[in-house]
């Protein structure tokens, strides 16, 4: 557990982190990407951290790979690459930096380490987990194999390295249907997200059997709420993530990965959009799409929200929180992740 008071006081002895209107103004190009969602007073507080992190990144030859659920000051202020789980995994294979700062949750940092074992991968907060990754172990995968002999195991990347190592191939929300369809068997085991699996089954020719895990953010949405909202605002476009229940997905105008959602809103520019996913998604694209009114509600991921500018500066400064994966586990897990990346490329995804 990080001692935030101690961190704050140590950092402010080394870096000038005093809020400053002058500094905030000198960084107005960066602020312009988020000024609809971050107040000038908050920017004054964030600007010194953004400056210090961007400087330290150069000194350490580090890149920040950030998930679409990061807050706007992280997403727009210090990230070198932003995207969904698939895009972040692919970027981890390409970057030439020595250090990857993973702004997202722990399984994403593990995936980067698996793909780039020679690099230092830093996690700003080791407690940034995921309810899906925590729902299954390698023993759970073995149980499924006993129950469905001969069925290949497609595991969502939202899993630990051990679970990836015990699986035949990985998938993300951007390629799940295509990966399942590409399996040779008629029955496919999907772990650990029961709702993603059911949504895939609805679009696939395969029989999909699944593990009963769920995302604590997306399972909260209900089809009744969405119907009530649409009745009130008939012009709204409802855009959902496939970790939502099939009933919610059935109410949506579009369903896709987080990057798929961003692309859909950019391409279609609806007057009003409800993003049935994590709250930062709408905030991050608000400035790029002033013509779109984003309707609430949204749900917050408590794990993603553990990542802050202060913790990012701390790990870059101390080089603490290095993510390690046992070499034997990493070798097996890499096969599952690399198979997914190769197949996605082959399929033009
Ligand atoms: P994406 O791969 O769509 O970015 O999803 C990751 C995630 O954790 C969504 O909850
Ligand atoms: Fe995990 Fe859900 Fe948070 Fe994504 S939003 S990291 S699936 S708990």
Short mmCIF file of N, CA and C in Angstrom, two decimals, residues 29 116 171 263 321 330:
data_model
loop_
_atom_site.label_atom_id
_atom_site.label_comp_id
_atom_site.label_asym_id
_atom_site.label_seq_id
_atom_site.Cartn_x
_atom_site.Cartn_y
_atom_site.Cartn_z
N UNK A 29 -1.43 24.58 -24.72
CA UNK A 29 -1.67 23.69 -25.87
C UNK A 29 -2.16 22.32 -25.39
N UNK A 116 7.30 -8.01 -23.79
CA UNK A 116 8.60 -7.31 -23.82
C UNK A 116 9.37 -7.62 -22.54
N UNK A 171 -8.14 -13.34 -26.30
CA UNK A 171 -8.94 -12.46 -27.14
C UNK A 171 -9.15 -11.17 -26.38
N UNK A 263 -14.19 5.23 -32.06
CA UNK A 263 -14.25 5.35 -33.52
C UNK A 263 -15.70 5.55 -33.99
N UNK A 321 7.73 -0.53 -8.15
CA UNK A 321 6.56 -1.20 -8.75
C UNK A 321 6.86 -1.76 -10.14
N UNK A 330 5.57 -16.85 -18.32
CA UNK A 330 5.57 -15.83 -19.37
C UNK A 330 5.74 -16.47 -20.75
#
